[in-house]
mmCIF file of C-alpha atoms in Angstrom:
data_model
loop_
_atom_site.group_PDB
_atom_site.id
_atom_site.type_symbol
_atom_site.label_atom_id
_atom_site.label_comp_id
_atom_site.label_asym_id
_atom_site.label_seq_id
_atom_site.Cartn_x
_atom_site.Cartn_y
_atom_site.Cartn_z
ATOM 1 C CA UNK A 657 -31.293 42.497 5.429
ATOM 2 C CA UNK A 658 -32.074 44.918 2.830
ATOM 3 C CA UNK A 659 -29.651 45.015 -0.009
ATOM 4 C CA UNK A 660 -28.193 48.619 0.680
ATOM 5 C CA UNK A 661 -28.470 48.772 4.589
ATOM 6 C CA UNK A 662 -26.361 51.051 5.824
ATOM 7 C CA UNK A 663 -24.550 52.432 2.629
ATOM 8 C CA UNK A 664 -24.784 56.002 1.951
ATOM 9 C CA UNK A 665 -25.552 56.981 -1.475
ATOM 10 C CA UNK A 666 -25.187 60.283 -3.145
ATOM 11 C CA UNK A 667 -27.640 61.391 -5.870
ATOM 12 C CA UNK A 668 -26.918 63.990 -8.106
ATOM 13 C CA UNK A 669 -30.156 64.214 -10.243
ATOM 14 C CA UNK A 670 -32.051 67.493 -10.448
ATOM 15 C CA UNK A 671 -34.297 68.698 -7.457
ATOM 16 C CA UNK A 672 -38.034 68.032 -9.146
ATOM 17 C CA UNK A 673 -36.909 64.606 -10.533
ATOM 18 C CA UNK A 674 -34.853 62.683 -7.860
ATOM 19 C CA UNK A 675 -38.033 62.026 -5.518
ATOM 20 C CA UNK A 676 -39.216 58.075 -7.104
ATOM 21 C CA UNK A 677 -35.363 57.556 -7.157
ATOM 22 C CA UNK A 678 -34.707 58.348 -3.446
ATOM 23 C CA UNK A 679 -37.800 56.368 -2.308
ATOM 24 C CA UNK A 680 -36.838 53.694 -4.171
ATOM 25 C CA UNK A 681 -33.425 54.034 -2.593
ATOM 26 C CA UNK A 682 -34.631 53.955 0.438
ATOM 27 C CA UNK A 683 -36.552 51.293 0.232
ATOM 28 C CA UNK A 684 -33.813 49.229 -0.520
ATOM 29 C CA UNK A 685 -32.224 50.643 3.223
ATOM 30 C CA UNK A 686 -29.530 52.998 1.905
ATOM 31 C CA UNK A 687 -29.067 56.486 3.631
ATOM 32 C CA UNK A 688 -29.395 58.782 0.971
ATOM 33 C CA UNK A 689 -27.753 61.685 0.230
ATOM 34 C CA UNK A 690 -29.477 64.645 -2.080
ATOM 35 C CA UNK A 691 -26.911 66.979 -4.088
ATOM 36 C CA UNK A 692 -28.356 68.099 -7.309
ATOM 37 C CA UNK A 693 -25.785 68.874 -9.861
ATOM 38 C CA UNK A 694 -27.889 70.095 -12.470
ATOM 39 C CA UNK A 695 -30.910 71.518 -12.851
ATOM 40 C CA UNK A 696 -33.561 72.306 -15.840
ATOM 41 C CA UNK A 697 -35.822 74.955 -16.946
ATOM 42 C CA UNK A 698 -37.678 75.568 -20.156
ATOM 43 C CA UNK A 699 -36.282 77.223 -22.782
ATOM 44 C CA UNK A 700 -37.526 80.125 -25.261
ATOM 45 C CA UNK A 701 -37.068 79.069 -28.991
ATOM 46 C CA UNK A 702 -39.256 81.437 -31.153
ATOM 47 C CA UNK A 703 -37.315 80.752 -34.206
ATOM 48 C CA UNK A 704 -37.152 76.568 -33.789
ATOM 49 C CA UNK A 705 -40.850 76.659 -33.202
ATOM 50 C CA UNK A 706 -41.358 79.062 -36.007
ATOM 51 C CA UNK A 707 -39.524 76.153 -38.224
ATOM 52 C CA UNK A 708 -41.259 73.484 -36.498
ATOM 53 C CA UNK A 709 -44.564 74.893 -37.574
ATOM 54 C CA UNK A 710 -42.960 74.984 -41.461
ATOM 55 C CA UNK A 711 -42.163 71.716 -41.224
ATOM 56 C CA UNK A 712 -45.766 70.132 -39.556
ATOM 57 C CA UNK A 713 -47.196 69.191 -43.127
ATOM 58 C CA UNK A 714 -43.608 67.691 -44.346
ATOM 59 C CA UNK A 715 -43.791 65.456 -41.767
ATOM 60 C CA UNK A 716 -40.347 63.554 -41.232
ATOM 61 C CA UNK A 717 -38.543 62.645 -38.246
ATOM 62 C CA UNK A 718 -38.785 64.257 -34.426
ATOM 63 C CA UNK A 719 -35.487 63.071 -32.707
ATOM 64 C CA UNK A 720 -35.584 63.161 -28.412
ATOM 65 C CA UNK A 721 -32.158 62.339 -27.428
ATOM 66 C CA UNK A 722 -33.073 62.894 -23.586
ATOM 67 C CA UNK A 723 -35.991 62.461 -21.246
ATOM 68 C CA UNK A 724 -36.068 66.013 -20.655
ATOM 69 C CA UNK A 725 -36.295 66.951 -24.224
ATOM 70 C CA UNK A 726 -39.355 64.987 -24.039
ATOM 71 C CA UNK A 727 -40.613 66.766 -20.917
ATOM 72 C CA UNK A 728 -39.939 70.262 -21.876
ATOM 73 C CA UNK A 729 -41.189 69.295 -25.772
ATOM 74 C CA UNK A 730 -44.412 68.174 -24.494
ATOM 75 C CA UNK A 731 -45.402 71.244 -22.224
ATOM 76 C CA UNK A 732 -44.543 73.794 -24.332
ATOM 77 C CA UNK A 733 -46.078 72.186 -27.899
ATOM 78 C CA UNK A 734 -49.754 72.886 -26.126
ATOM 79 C CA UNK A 735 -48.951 77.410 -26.611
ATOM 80 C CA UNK A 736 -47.338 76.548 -29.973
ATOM 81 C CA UNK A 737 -49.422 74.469 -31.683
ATOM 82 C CA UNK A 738 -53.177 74.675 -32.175
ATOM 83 C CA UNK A 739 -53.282 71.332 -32.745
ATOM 84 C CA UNK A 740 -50.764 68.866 -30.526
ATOM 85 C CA UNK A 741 -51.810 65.869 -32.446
ATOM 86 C CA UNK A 742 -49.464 67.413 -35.142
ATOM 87 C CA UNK A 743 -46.753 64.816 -33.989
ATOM 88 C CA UNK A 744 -48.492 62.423 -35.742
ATOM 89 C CA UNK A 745 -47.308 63.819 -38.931
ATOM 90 C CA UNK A 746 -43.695 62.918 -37.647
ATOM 91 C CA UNK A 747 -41.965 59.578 -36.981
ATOM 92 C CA UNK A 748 -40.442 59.313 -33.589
ATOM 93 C CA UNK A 749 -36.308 58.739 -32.644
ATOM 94 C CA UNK A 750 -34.814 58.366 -29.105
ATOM 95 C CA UNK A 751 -31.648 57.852 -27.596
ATOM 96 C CA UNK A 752 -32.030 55.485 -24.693
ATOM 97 C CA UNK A 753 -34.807 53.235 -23.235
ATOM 98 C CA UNK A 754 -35.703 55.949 -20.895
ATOM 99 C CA UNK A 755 -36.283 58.152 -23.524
ATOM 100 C CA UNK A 756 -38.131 55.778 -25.213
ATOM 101 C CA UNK A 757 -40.457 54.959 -22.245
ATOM 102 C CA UNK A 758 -41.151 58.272 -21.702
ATOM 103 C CA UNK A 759 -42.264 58.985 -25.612
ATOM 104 C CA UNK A 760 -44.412 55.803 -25.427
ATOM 105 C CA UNK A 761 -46.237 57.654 -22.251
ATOM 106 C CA UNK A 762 -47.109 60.520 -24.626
ATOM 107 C CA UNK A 763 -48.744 58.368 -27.209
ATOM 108 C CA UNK A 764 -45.418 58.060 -29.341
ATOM 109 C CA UNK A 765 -44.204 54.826 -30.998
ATOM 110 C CA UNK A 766 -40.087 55.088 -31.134
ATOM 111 C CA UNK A 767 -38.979 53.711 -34.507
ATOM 112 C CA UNK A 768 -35.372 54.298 -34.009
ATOM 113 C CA UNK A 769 -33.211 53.877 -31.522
ATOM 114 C CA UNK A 770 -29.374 52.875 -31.864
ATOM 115 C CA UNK A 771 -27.864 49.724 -30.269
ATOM 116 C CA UNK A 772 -25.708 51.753 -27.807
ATOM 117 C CA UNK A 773 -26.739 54.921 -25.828
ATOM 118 C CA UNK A 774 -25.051 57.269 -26.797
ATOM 119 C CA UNK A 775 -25.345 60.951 -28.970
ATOM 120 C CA UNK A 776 -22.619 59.148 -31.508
ATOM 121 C CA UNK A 777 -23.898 56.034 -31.725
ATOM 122 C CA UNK A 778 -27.586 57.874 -32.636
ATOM 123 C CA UNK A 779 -25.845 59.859 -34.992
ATOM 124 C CA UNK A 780 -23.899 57.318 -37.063
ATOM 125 C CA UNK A 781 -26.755 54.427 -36.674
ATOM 126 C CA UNK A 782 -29.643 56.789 -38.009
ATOM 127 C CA UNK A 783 -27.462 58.441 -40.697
ATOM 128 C CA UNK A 784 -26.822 55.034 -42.224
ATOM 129 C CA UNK A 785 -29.844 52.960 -40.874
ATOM 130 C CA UNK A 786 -32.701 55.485 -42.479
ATOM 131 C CA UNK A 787 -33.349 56.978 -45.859
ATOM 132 C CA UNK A 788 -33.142 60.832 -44.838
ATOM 133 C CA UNK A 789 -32.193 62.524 -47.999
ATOM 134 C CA UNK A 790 -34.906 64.877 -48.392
ATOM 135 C CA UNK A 791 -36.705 64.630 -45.311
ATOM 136 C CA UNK A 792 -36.879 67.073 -42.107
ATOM 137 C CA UNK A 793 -35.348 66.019 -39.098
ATOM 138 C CA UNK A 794 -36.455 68.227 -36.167
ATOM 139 C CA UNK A 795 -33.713 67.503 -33.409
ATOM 140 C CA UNK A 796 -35.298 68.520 -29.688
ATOM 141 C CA UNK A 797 -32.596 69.214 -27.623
ATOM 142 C CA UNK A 798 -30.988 71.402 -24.516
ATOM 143 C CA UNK A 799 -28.770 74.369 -24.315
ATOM 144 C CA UNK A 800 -25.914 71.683 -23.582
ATOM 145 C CA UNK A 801 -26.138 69.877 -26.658
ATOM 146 C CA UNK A 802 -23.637 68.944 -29.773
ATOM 147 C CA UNK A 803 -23.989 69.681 -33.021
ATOM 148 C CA UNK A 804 -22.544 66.239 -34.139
ATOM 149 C CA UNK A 805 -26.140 64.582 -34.559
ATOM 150 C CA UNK A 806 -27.176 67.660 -36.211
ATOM 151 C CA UNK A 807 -23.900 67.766 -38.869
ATOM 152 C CA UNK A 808 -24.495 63.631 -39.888
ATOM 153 C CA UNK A 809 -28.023 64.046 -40.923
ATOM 154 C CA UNK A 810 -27.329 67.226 -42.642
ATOM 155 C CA UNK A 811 -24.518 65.302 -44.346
ATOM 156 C CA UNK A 812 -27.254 62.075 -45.044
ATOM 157 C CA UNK A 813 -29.684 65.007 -46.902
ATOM 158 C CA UNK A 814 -31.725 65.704 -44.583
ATOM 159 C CA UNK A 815 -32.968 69.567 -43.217
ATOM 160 C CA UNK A 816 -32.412 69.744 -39.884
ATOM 161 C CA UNK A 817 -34.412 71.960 -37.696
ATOM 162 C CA UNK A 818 -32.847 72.657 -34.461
ATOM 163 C CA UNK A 819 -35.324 73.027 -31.481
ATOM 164 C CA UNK A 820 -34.237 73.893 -28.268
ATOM 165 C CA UNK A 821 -36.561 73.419 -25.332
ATOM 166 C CA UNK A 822 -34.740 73.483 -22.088
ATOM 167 C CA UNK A 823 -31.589 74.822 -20.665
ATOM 168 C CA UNK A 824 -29.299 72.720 -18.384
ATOM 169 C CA UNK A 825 -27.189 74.503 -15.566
ATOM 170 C CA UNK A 826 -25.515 73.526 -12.086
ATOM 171 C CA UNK A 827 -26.915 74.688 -8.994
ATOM 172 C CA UNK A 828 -23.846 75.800 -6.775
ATOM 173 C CA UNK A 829 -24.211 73.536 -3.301
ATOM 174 C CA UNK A 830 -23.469 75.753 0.142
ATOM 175 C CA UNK A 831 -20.914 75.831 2.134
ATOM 176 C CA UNK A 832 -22.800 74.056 5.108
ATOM 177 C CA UNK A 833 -23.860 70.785 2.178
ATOM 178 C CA UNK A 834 -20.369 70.979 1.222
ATOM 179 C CA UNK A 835 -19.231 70.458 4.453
ATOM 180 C CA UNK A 836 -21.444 67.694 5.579
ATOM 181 C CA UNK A 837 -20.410 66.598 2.413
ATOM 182 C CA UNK A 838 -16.989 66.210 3.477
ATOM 183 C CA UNK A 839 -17.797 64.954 7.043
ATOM 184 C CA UNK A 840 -19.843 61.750 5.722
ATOM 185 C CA UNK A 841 -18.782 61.071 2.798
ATOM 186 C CA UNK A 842 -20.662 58.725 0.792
ATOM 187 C CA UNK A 843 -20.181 55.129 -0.211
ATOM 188 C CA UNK A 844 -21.909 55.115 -3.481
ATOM 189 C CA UNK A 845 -22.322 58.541 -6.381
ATOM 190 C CA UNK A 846 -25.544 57.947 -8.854
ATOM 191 C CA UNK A 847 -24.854 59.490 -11.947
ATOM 192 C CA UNK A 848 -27.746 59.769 -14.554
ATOM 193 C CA UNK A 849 -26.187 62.041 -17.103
ATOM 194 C CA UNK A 850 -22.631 63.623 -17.998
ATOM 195 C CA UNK A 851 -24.077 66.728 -17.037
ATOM 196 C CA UNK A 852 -24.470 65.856 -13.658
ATOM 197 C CA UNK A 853 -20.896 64.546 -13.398
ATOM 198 C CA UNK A 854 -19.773 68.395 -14.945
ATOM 199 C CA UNK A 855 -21.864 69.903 -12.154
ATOM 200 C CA UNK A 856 -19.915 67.717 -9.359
ATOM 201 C CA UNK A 857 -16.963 69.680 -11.115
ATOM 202 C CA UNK A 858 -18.401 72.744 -10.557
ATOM 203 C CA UNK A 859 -19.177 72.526 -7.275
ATOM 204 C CA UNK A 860 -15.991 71.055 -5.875
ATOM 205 C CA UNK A 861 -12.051 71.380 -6.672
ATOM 206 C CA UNK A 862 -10.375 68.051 -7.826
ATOM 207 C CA UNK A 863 -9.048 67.518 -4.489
ATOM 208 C CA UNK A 864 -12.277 67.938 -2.683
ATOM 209 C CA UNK A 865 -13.467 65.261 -5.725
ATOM 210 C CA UNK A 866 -10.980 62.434 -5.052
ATOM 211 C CA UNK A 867 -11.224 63.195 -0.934
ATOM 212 C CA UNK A 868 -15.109 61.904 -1.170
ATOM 213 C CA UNK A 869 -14.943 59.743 -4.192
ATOM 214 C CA UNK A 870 -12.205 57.108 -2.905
ATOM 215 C CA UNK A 871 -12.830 54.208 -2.540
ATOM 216 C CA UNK A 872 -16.807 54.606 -3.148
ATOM 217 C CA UNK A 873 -18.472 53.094 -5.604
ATOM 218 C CA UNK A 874 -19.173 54.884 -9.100
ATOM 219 C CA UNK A 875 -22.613 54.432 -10.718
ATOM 220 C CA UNK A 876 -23.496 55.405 -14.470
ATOM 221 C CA UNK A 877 -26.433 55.349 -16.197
ATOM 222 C CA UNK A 878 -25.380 54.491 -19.410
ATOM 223 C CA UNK A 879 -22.228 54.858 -21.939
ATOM 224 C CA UNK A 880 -22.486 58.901 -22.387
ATOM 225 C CA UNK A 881 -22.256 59.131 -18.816
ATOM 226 C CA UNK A 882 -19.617 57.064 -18.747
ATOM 227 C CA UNK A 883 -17.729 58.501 -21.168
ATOM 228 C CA UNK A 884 -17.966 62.116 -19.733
ATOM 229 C CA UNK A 885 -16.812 60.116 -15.688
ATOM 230 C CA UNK A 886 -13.612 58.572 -17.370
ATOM 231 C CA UNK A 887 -13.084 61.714 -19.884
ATOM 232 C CA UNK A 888 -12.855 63.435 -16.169
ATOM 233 C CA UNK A 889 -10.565 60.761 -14.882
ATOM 234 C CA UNK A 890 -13.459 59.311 -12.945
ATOM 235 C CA UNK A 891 -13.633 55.186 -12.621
ATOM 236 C CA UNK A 892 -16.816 53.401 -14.037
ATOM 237 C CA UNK A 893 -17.500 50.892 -11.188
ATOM 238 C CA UNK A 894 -20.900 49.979 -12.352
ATOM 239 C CA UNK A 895 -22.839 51.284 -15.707
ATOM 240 C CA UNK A 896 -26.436 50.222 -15.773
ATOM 241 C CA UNK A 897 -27.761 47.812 -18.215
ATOM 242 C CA UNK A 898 -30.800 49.008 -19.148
ATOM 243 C CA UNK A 899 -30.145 52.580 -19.554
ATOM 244 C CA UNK A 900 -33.444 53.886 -17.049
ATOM 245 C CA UNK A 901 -32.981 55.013 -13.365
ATOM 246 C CA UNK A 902 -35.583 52.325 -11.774
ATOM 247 C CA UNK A 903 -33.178 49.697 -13.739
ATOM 248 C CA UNK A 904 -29.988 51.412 -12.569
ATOM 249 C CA UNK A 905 -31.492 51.141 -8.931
ATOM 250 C CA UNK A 906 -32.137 47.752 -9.233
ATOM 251 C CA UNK A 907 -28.358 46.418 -10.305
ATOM 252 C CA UNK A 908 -26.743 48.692 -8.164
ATOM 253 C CA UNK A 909 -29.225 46.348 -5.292
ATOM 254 C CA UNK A 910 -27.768 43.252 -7.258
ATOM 255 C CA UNK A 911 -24.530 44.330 -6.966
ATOM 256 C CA UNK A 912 -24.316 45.218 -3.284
ATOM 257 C CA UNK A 913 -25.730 41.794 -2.922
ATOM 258 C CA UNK A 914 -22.770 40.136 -4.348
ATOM 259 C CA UNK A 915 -20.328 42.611 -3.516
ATOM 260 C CA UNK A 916 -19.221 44.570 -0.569
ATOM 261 C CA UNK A 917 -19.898 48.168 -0.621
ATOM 262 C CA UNK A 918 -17.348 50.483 2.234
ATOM 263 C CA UNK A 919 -20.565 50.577 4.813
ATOM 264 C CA UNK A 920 -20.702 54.464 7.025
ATOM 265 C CA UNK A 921 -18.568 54.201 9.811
#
């Protein structure tokens, strides 16, 4: 028998990227369940690309602390820059292995990346790992993101140049997915960011939360995820690993293989 036979398992990744993950899922036997809780679009910078395009002979650091910084970096830098092979000029930071992964399939070598996953970890790690006083640190980020990275490499002496390149927001579910929702609920919730666990807020009332969430199984993608679950009084029943989805998938089949998950009735 396939690992997750008969468990149902909600994914809350955005529309265009949760395909791979539901095959996958499938795959593996579950009965999956497709709420997005966020969603992405590009965002219009003029003034971070303006300072991008100051910085291009400086060189210094380009810092990706998400795989859709990466994304949304990488299809607009073709109607900014004449040249896209500009990057070169820059060394390359990530949070996160998927991050990383997804750099490496543009061409780009990571040469930091903190022990832990997570937007604090970067910040203190890179701040005290890397010479930065004097350099240019051009931080790609989304319309959701802290200024703490931003505030420890100023403070290390470095000139940080803000990019934004895609806004995150929560798609509002229907009152006919809500109440399937409700009428099956799920055995097993996939989270692969903290803004996906803010959009499950969003969409339901901390009542309708705890009426589908217990006793199912909690996944998290990594430590910032985790920390925005408990943070919302959510419990961490299994945090990947490897911080990637396909390695997320994969101990979440390891686990159900060892451990009971509440099967659909």
């Amino acid at each position: 028998m396939r690992p997750l036979t008969g468990v149902r398992v909600l994914v809350t990744r955005a529309s265009d990227q949760v395909d791979s993950l539901q095959r996958r899922l499938v795959e593996l036997g579950a009965e999956v369940m497709v709420y997005p809780a966020i969603a992405t679009r590009g965002w219009d910078d003029p003034s971070g690309w303006t300072r991008f395009a100051g910085a291009m002979d400086q060189g210094g650091w380009l810092v990706f602390t998400s795989e859709n910084g990466v994304r949304f970096f990488f299809e607009q830098l073709p109607h900014q820059c004449a040249d896209v092979h500009v990057v070169r000029h820059f060394r390359t930071a990530a949070v996160g292995v998927g991050t990383a992964e997804s750099l490496l399939a543009h061409g780009l070598e990571v040469e930091f990346m903190p022990a832990r996953a997570t937007g604090e970890d970067f910040a203190r790690e890179f701040a005290a790992q890397t010479p930065l006083k004097g350099t240019v640190v051009v931080r790609v980020r989304g319309t959701l993101a802290d200024d703490r990275l931003d505030r420890a490499v100023a403070a290390a002496g470095a000139a940080v140049v803000p990019l934004t390149v895609y806004e995150t927001y929560h798609p509002l579910w229907s009152v006919e997915m809500k109440q399937a929702l409700f009428a099956t609920p799920p055995d097993v919730i996939i989270f692969a960011s903290g803004s996906a666990v803010e959009g499950l807020f969003a969409n339901l009332t901390a009542d309708e939360i705890h009426r589908i969430l217990s006793p199912g199984l909690l996944v998290s993608i990594g430590p910032s995820t985790s920390a925005v679950m408990r943070h919302r009084g959510l419990t961490v029943g299994l945090e990947a690993t490897r911080h990637t989805v396909p390695d997320l998938v994969n101990e979440l089949a390891a686990y159900a293989a060892e451990n009971p998950i509440r099967r659909k009735q």
